[in-house]
Short mmCIF file of C-alpha atoms in Angstrom, two decimals:
data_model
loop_
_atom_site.label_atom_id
_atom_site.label_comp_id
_atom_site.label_asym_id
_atom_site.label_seq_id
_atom_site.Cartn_x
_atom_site.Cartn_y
_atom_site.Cartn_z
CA UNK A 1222 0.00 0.00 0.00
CA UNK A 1223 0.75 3.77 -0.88
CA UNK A 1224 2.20 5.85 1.61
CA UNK A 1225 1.43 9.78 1.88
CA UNK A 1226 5.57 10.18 1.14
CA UNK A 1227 4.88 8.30 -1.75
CA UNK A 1228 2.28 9.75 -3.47
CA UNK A 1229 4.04 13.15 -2.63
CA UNK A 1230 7.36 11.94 -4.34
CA UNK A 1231 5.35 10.94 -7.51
CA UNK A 1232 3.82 14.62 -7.67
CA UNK A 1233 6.89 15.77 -7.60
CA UNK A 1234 8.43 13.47 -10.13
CA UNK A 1235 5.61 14.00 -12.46
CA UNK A 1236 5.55 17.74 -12.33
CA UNK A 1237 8.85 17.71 -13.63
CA UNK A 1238 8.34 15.76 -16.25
CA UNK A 1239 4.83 16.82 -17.45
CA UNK A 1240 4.43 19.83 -19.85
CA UNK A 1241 1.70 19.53 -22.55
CA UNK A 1242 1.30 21.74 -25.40
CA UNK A 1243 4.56 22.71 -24.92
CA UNK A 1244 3.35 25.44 -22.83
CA UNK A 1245 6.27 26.88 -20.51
CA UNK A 1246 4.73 26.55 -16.94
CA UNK A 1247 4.78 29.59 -15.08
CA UNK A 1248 2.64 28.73 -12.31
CA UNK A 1249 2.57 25.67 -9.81
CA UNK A 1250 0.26 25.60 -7.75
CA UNK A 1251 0.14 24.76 -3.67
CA UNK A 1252 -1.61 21.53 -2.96
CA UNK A 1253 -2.54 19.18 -0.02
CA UNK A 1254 -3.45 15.35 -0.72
CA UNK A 1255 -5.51 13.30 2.30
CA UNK A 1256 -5.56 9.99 2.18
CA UNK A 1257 -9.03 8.66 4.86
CA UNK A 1258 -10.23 5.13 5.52
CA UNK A 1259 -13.06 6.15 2.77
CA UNK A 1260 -12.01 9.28 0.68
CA UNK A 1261 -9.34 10.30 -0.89
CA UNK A 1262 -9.23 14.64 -1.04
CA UNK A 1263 -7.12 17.35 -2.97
CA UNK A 1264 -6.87 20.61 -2.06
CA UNK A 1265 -5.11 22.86 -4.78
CA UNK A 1266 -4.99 26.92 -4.11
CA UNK A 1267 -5.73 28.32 -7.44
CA UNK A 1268 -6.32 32.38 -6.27
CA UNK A 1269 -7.09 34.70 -8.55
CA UNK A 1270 -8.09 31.64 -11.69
CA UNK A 1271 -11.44 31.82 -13.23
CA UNK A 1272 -13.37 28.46 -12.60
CA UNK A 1273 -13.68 28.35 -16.82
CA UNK A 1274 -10.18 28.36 -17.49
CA UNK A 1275 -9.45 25.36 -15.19
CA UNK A 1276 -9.62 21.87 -17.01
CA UNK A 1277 -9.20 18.36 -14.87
CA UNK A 1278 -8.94 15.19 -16.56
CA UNK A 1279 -7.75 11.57 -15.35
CA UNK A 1280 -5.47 9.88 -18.19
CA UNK A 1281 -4.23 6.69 -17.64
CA UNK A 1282 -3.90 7.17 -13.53
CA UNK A 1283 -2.81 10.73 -13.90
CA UNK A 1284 -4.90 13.21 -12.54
CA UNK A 1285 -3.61 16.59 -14.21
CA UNK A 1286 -5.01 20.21 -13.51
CA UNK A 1287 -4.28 22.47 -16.21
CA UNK A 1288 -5.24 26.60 -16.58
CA UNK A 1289 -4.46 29.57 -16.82
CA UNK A 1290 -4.10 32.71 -14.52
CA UNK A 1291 -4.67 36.32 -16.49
CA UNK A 1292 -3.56 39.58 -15.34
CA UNK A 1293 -5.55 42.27 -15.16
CA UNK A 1294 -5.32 46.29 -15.08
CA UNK A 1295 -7.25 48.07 -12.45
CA UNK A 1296 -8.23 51.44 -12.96
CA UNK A 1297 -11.08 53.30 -12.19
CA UNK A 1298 -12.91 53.13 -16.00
CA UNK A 1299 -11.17 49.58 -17.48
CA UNK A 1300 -10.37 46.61 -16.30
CA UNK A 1301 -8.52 44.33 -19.16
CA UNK A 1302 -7.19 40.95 -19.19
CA UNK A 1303 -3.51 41.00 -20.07
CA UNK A 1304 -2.23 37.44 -21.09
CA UNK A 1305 1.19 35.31 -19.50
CA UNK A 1306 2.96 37.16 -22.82
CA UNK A 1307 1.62 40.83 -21.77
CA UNK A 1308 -0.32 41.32 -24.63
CA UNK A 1309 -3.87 42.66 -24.03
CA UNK A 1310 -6.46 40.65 -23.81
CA UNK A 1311 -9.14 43.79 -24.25
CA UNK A 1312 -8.40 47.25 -25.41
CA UNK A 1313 -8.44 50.23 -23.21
CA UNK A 1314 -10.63 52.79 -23.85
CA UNK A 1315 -8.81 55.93 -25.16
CA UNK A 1316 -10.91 58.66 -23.00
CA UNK A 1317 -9.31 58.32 -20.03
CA UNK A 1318 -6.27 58.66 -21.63
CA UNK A 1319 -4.51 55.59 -19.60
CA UNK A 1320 -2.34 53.56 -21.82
CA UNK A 1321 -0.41 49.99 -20.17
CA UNK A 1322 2.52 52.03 -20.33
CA UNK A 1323 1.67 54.80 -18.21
CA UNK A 1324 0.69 51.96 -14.88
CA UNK A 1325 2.89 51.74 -13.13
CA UNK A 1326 3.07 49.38 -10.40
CA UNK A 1327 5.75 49.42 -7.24
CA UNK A 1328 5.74 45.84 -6.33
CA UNK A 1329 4.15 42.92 -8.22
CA UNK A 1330 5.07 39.83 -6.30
CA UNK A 1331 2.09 37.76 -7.88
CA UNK A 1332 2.61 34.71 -10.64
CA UNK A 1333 0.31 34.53 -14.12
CA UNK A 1334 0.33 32.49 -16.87
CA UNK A 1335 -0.25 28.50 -17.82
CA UNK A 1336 -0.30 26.11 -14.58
CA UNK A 1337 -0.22 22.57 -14.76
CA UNK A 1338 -0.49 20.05 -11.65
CA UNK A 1339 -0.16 16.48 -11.98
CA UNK A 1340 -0.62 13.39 -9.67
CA UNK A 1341 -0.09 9.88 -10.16
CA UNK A 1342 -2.69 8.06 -8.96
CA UNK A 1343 -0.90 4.55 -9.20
CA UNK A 1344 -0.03 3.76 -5.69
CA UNK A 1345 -4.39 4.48 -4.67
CA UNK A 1346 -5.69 4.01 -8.23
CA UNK A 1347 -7.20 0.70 -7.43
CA UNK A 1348 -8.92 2.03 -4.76
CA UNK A 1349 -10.85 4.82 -6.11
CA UNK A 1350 -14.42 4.62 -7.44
CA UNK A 1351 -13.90 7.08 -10.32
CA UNK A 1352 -17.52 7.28 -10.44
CA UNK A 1353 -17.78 9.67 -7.06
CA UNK A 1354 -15.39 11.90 -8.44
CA UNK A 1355 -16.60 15.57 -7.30
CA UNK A 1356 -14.61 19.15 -8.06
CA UNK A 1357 -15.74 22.04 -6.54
CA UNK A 1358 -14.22 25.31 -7.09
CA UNK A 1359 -15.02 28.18 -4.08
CA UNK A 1360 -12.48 31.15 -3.24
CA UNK A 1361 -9.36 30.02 -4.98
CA UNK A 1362 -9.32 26.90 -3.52
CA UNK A 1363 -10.26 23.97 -5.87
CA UNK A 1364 -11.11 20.84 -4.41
CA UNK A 1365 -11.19 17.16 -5.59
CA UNK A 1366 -12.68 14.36 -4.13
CA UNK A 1367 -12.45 10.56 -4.76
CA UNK A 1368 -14.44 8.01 -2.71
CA UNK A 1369 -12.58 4.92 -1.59
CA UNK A 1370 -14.08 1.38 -2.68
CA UNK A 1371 -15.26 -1.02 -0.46
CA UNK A 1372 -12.13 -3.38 -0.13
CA UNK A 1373 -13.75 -5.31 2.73
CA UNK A 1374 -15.62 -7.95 0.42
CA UNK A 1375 -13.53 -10.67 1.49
CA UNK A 1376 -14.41 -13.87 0.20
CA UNK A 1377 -13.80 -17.61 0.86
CA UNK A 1378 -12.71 -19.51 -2.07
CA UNK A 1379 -12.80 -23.46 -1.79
CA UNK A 1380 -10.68 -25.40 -3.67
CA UNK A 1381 -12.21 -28.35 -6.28
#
């Protein structure tokens, strides 16, 4: 059986090696895994993302969480997205007569772009029933759970 040290080394493993569409990963994002006698729960902090521009998907035991994080302008009359290249996303309006170049900001110390999580599910897979799977997405914090199956059907097999 899987232990938590484990499971934790294959994140790590896998997020090193995982990068799909040849996207440069900008972002990683914090996560907690519990392990109970009947669930299995993931906890990933995903502040500031857009439920819509998250996507989770199970492939072949890996559980990968994939998105992207926009920046955005604040100002008192626009508010546009600004992609992970800096490139807007929306056009400012001309009458207030605030271009990007004129913001200027005196500490940014936040991350944007493409994310990308993965997990191997290997050392639990057999013990999930991938039909309770359940994401919920509330504050930033996106959470996944799994329901255990019931392993206690222990049987008696006689021998002919």
């Amino acid at each position: 059986m899987a232990t938590l040290y484990d499971i934790f080394n294959e994140i790590n493993n896998k997020n090193q090696e995982n990068v799909s569409n040849n996207k440069k990963i900008e972002i990683i994002p914090d996560m907690d895994v519990t392990v109970t006698d009947d669930m299995f729960l993931l906890n990933v902090e995903l502040a500031g993302v857009n439920k819509k521009d998250i996507q989770i998907e199970i492939k072949d035991s890996i559980l990968c969480i994939q998105g992207e994080k926009y920046r955005s302008i604040n100002n008192k009359n626009n508010s546009p997205q600004i992609d992970s290249n800096n490139k807007v996303k929306e056009k400012l309006d001309k009458s207030p007569k605030t271009t990007i170049n004129e913001t200027k900001k005196f500490i940014s110390e936040r991350s944007f772009g493409h994310f990308e999580k993965y997990l191997d599910l290997t050392p639990v897979f057999y013990q999930l029933d991938l039909n309770t799977v359940d994401a919920q997405f509330e504050d930033g914090l996106l959470t996944i759970t799994v329901k255990k199956t019931d392993l206690s059907n222990n049987i008696k097999i006689e021998i002919n």
